[in-house]
PDB file of C-alpha atoms in Angstrom:
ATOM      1  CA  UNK A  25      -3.044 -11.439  16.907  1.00 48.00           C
ATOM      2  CA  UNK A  26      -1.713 -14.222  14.314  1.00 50.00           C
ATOM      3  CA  UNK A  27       1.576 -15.674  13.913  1.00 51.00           C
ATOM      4  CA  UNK A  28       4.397 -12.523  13.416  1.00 49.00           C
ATOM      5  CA  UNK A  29       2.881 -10.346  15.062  1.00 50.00           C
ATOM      6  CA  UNK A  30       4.369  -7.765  17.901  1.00 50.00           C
ATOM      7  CA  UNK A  31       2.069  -5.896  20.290  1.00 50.00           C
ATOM      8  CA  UNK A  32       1.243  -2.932  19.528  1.00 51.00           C
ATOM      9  CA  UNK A  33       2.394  -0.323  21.225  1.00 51.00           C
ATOM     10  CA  UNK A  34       4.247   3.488  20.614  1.00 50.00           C
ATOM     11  CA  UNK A  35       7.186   2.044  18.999  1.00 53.00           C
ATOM     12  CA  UNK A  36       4.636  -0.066  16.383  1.00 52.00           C
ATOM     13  CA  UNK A  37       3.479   3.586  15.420  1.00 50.00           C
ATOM     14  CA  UNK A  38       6.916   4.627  14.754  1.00 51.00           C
ATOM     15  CA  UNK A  39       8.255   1.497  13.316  1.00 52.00           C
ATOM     16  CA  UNK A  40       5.259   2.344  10.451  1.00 61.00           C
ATOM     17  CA  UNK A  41       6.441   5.961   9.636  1.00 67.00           C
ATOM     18  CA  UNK A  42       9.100   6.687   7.720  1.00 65.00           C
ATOM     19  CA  UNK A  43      12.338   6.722   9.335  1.00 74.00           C
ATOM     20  CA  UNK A  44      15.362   8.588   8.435  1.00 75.00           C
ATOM     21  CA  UNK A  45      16.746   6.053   5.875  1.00 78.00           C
ATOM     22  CA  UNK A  46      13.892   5.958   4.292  1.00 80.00           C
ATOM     23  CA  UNK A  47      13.289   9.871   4.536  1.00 79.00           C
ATOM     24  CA  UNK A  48      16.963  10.613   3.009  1.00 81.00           C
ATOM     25  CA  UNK A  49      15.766   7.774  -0.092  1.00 83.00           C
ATOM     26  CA  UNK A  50      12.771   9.693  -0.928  1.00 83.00           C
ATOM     27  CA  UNK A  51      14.497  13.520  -0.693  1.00 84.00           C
ATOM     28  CA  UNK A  52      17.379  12.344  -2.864  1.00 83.00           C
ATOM     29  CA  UNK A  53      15.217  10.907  -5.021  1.00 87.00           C
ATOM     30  CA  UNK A  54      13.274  14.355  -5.580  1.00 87.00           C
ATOM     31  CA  UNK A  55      16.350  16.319  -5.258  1.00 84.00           C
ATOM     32  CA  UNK A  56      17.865  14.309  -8.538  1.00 83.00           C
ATOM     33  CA  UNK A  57      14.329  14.367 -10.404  1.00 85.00           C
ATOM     34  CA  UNK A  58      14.615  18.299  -9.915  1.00 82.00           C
ATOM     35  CA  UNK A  59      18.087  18.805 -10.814  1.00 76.00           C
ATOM     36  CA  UNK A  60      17.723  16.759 -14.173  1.00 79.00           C
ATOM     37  CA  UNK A  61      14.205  18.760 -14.880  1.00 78.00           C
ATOM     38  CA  UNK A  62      16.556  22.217 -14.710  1.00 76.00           C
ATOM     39  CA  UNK A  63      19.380  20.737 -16.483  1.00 74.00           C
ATOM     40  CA  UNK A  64      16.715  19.606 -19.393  1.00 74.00           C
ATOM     41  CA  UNK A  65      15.094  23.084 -19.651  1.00 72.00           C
ATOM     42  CA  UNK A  66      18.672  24.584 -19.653  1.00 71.00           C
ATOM     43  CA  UNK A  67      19.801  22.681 -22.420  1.00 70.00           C
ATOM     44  CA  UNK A  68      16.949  23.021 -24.684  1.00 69.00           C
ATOM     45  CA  UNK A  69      16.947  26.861 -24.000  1.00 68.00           C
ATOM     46  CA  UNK A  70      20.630  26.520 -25.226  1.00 67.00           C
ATOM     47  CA  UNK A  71      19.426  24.519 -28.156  1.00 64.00           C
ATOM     48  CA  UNK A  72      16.471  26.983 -29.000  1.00 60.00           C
ATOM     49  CA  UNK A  73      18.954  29.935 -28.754  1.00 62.00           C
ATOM     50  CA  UNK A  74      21.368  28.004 -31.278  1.00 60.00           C
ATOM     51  CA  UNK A  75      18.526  28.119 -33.643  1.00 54.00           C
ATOM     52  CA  UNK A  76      18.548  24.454 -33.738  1.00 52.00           C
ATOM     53  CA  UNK A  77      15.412  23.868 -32.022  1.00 53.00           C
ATOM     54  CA  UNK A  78      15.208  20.110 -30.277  1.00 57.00           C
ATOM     55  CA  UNK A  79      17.207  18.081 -32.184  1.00 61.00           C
ATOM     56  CA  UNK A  80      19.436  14.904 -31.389  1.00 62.00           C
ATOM     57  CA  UNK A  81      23.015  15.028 -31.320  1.00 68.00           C
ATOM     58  CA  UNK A  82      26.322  13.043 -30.889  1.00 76.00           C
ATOM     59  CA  UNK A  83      25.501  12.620 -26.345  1.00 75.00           C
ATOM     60  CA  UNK A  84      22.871  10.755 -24.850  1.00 74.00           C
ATOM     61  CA  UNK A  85      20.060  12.399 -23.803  1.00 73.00           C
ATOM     62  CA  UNK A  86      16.641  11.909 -22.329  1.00 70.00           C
ATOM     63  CA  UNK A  87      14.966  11.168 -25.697  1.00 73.00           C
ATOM     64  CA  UNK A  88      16.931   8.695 -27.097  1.00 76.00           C
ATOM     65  CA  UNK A  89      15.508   4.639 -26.751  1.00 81.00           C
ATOM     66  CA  UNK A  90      16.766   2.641 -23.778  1.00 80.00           C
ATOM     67  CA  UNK A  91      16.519  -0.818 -23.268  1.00 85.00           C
ATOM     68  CA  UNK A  92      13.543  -2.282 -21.428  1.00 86.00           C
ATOM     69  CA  UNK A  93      15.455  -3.608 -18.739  1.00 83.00           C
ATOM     70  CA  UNK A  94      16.786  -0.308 -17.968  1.00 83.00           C
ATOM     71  CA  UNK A  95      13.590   1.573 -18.385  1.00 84.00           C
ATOM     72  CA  UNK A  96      11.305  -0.831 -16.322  1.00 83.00           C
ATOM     73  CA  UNK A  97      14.174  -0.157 -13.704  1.00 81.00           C
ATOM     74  CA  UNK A  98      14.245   3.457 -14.381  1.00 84.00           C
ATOM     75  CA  UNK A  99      10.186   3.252 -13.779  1.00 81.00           C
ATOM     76  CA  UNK A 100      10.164   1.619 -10.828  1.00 78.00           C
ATOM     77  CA  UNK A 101      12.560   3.781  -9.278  1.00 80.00           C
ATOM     78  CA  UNK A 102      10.997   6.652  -9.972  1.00 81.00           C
ATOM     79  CA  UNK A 103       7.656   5.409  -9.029  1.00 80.00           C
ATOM     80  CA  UNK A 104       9.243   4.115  -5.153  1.00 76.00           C
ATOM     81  CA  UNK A 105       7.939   0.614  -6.378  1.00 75.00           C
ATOM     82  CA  UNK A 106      11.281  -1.453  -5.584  1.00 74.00           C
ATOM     83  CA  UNK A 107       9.924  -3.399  -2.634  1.00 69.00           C
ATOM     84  CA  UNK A 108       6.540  -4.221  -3.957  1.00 70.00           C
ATOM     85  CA  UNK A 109       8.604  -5.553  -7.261  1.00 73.00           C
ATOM     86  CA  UNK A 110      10.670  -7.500  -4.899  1.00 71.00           C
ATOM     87  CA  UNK A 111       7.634  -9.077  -3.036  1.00 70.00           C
ATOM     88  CA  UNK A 112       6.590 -10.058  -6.512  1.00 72.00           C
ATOM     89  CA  UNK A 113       9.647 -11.759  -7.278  1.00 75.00           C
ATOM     90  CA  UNK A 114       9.728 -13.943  -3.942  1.00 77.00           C
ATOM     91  CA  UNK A 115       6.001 -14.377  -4.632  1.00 76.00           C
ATOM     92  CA  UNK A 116       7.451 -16.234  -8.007  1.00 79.00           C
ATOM     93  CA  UNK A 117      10.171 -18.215  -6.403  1.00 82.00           C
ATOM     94  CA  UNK A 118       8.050 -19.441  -3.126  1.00 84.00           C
ATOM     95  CA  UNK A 119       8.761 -23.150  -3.682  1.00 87.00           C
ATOM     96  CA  UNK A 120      12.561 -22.258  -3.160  1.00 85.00           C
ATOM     97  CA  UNK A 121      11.886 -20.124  -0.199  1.00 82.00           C
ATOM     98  CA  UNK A 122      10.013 -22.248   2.092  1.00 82.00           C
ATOM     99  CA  UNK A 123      10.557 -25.820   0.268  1.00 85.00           C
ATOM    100  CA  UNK A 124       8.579 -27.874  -2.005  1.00 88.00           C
ATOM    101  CA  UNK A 125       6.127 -29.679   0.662  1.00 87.00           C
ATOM    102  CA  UNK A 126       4.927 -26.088   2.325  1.00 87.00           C
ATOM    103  CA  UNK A 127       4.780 -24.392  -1.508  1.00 88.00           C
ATOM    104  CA  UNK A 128       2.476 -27.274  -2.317  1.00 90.00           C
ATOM    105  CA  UNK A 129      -0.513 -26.811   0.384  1.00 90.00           C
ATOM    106  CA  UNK A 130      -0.125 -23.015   1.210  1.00 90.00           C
ATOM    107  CA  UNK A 131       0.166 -20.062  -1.663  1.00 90.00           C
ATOM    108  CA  UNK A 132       1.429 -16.182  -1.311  1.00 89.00           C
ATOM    109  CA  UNK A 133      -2.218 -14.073  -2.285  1.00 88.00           C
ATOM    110  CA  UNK A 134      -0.868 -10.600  -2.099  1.00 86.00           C
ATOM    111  CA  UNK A 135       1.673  -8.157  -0.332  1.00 83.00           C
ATOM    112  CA  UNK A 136      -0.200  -4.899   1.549  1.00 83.00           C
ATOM    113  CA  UNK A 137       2.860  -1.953   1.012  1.00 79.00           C
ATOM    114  CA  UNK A 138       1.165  -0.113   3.619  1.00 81.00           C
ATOM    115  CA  UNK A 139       1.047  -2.378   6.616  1.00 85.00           C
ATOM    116  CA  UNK A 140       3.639  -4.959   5.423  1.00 84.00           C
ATOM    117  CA  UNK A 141       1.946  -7.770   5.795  1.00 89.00           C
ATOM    118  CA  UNK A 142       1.929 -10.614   3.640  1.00 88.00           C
ATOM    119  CA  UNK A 143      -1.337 -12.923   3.049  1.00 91.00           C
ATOM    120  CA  UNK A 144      -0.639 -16.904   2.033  1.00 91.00           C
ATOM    121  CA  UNK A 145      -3.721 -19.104   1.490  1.00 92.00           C
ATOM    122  CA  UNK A 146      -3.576 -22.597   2.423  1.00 91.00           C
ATOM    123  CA  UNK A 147      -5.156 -25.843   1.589  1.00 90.00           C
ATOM    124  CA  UNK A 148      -6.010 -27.456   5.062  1.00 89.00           C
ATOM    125  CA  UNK A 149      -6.033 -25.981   8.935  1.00 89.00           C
ATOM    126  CA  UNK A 150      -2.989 -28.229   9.441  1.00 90.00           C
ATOM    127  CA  UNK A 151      -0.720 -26.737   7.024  1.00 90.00           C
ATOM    128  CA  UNK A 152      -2.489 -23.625   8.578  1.00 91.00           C
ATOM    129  CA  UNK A 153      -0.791 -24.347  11.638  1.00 91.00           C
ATOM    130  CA  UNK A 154       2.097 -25.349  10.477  1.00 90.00           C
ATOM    131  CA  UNK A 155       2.450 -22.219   8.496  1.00 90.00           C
ATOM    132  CA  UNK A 156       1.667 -20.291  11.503  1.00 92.00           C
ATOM    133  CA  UNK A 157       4.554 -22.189  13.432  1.00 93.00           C
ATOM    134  CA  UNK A 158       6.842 -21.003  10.999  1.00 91.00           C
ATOM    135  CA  UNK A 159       5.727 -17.280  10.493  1.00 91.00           C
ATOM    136  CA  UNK A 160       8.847 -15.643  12.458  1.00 92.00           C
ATOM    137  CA  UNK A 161      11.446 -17.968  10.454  1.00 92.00           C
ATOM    138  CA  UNK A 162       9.802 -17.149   7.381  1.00 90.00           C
ATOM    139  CA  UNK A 163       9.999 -13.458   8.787  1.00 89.00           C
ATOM    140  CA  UNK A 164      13.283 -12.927   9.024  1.00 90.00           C
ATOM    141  CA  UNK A 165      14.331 -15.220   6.005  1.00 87.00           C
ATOM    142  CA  UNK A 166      11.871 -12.916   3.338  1.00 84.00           C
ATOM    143  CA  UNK A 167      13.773  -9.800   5.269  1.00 84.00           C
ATOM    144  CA  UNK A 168      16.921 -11.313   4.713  1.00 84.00           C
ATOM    145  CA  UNK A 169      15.957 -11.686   0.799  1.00 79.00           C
ATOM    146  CA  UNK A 170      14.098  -8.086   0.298  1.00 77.00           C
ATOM    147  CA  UNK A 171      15.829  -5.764   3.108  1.00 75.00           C
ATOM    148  CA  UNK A 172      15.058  -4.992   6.476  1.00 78.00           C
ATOM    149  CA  UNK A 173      11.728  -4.157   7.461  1.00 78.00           C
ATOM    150  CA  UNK A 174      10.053  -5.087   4.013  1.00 80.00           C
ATOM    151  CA  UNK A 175       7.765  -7.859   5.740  1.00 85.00           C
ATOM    152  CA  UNK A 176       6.511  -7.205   9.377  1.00 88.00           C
ATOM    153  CA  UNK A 177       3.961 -10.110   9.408  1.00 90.00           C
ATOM    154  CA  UNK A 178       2.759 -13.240   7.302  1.00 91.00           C
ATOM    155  CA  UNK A 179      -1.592 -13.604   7.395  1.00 93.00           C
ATOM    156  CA  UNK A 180      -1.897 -17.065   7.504  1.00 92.00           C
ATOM    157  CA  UNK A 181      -5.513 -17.581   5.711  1.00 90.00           C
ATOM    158  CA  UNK A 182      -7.007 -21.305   6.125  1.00 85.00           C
ATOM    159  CA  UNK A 183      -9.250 -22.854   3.682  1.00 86.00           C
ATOM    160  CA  UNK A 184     -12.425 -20.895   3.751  1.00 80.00           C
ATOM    161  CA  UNK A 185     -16.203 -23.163   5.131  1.00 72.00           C
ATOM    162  CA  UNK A 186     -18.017 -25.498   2.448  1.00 70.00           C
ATOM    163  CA  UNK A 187     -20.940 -23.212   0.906  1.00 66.00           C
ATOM    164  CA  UNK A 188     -24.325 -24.412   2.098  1.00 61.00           C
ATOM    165  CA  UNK A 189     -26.824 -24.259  -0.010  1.00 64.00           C
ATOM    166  CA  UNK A 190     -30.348 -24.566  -0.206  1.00 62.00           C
ATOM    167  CA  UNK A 191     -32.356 -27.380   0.817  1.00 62.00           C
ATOM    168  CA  UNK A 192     -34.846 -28.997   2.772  1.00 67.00           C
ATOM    169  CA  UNK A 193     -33.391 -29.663   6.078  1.00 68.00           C
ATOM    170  CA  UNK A 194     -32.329 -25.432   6.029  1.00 66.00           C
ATOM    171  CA  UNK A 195     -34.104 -23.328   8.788  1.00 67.00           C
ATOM    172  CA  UNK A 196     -34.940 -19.762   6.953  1.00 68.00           C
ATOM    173  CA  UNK A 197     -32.532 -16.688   7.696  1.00 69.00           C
ATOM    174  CA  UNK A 198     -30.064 -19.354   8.792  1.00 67.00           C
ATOM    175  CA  UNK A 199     -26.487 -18.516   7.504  1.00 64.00           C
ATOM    176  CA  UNK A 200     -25.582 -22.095   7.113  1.00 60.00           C
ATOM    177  CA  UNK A 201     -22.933 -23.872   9.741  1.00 60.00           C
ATOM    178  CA  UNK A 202     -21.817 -20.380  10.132  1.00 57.00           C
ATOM    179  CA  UNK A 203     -24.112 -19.659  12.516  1.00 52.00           C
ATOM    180  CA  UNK A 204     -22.807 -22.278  15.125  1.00 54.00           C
ATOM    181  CA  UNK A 205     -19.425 -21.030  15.068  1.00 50.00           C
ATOM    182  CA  UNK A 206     -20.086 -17.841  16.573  1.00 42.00           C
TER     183      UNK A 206
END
């Protein structure tokens, strides 16, 4: 288990499903998408009956150009990609988040949706540790940023073993200093 991490247990399994908040987010969502689809085919069987066909007129509709703010927003609503966008953003303003001497030795790699777990590389063991130290603070301050339950864990990542390579000292089928370690 690394740093941020509760046992698991029944209420683990449940804190990963969907709970009602997030249940009511994704029917509403659906329920609008289908009431603008009818609405759409209504008015262009209004249109058609008019003998005008699909043309634009003096109201907005879903064909006219928006502005790319509003449709990457648009997009990323419809596609449930808000917290993943959100990740990205804190992933961009790290330094700010956990201060310039931590942002220098350890670096954000990538956000799983799925388990909520966020992966940061760093430089040396010791910032390692101290990263792992700081894990639950970190925690709750990325939560406080994104929303509630948008990070469960941090996966602190250490710098990886020198490579070994080839030479004459190396015993054949050994893996290197790897095979020491266990």
């Amino acid at each position: 288990m690394s740093a941020g991490e509760a046992p698991r247990d029944g209420q683990d399994r449940k804190a990963q499903e969907p709970s009602g908040v997030d249940l009511a987010r994704v029917a509403l969502r659906a329920a609008k998408e289908q009431a603008r689809a009818r609405g759409d085919a209504a008015r262009q069987k209004k249109q058609v009956r008019r003998g005008g066909g699909l043309r634009s007129g003096a109201r907005a509709d879903g064909r006219d150009p928006m502005a790319l703010g509003a449709a990457i927003n648009r997009l990323l609503n419809e596609r449930g990609w808000e917290a993943p966008a959100a990740v990205g953003g804190v992933m961009g303003r790290w330094p700010q988040i956990v201060g310039e001497d931590l942002a220098k030795h350890c670096v954000p790699q990538r956000y799983d949706e799925d388990e909520r777990v966020l992966s940061v590389a760093c430089d040396s063991t010791a910032w390692a540790t101290q990263l792992r130290l700081l894990a639950p603070t970190l925690v709750a301050r990325l939560n406080e940023d994104l929303g509630h339950g948008t990070v469960r864990m941090i996966k602190v990542n250490g710098p990886g073993a020198p490579v070994r390579r080839y030479g004459p000292l190396r015993a054949p089928g050994s893996a290197g200093p790897g095979d020491t370690y266990g």
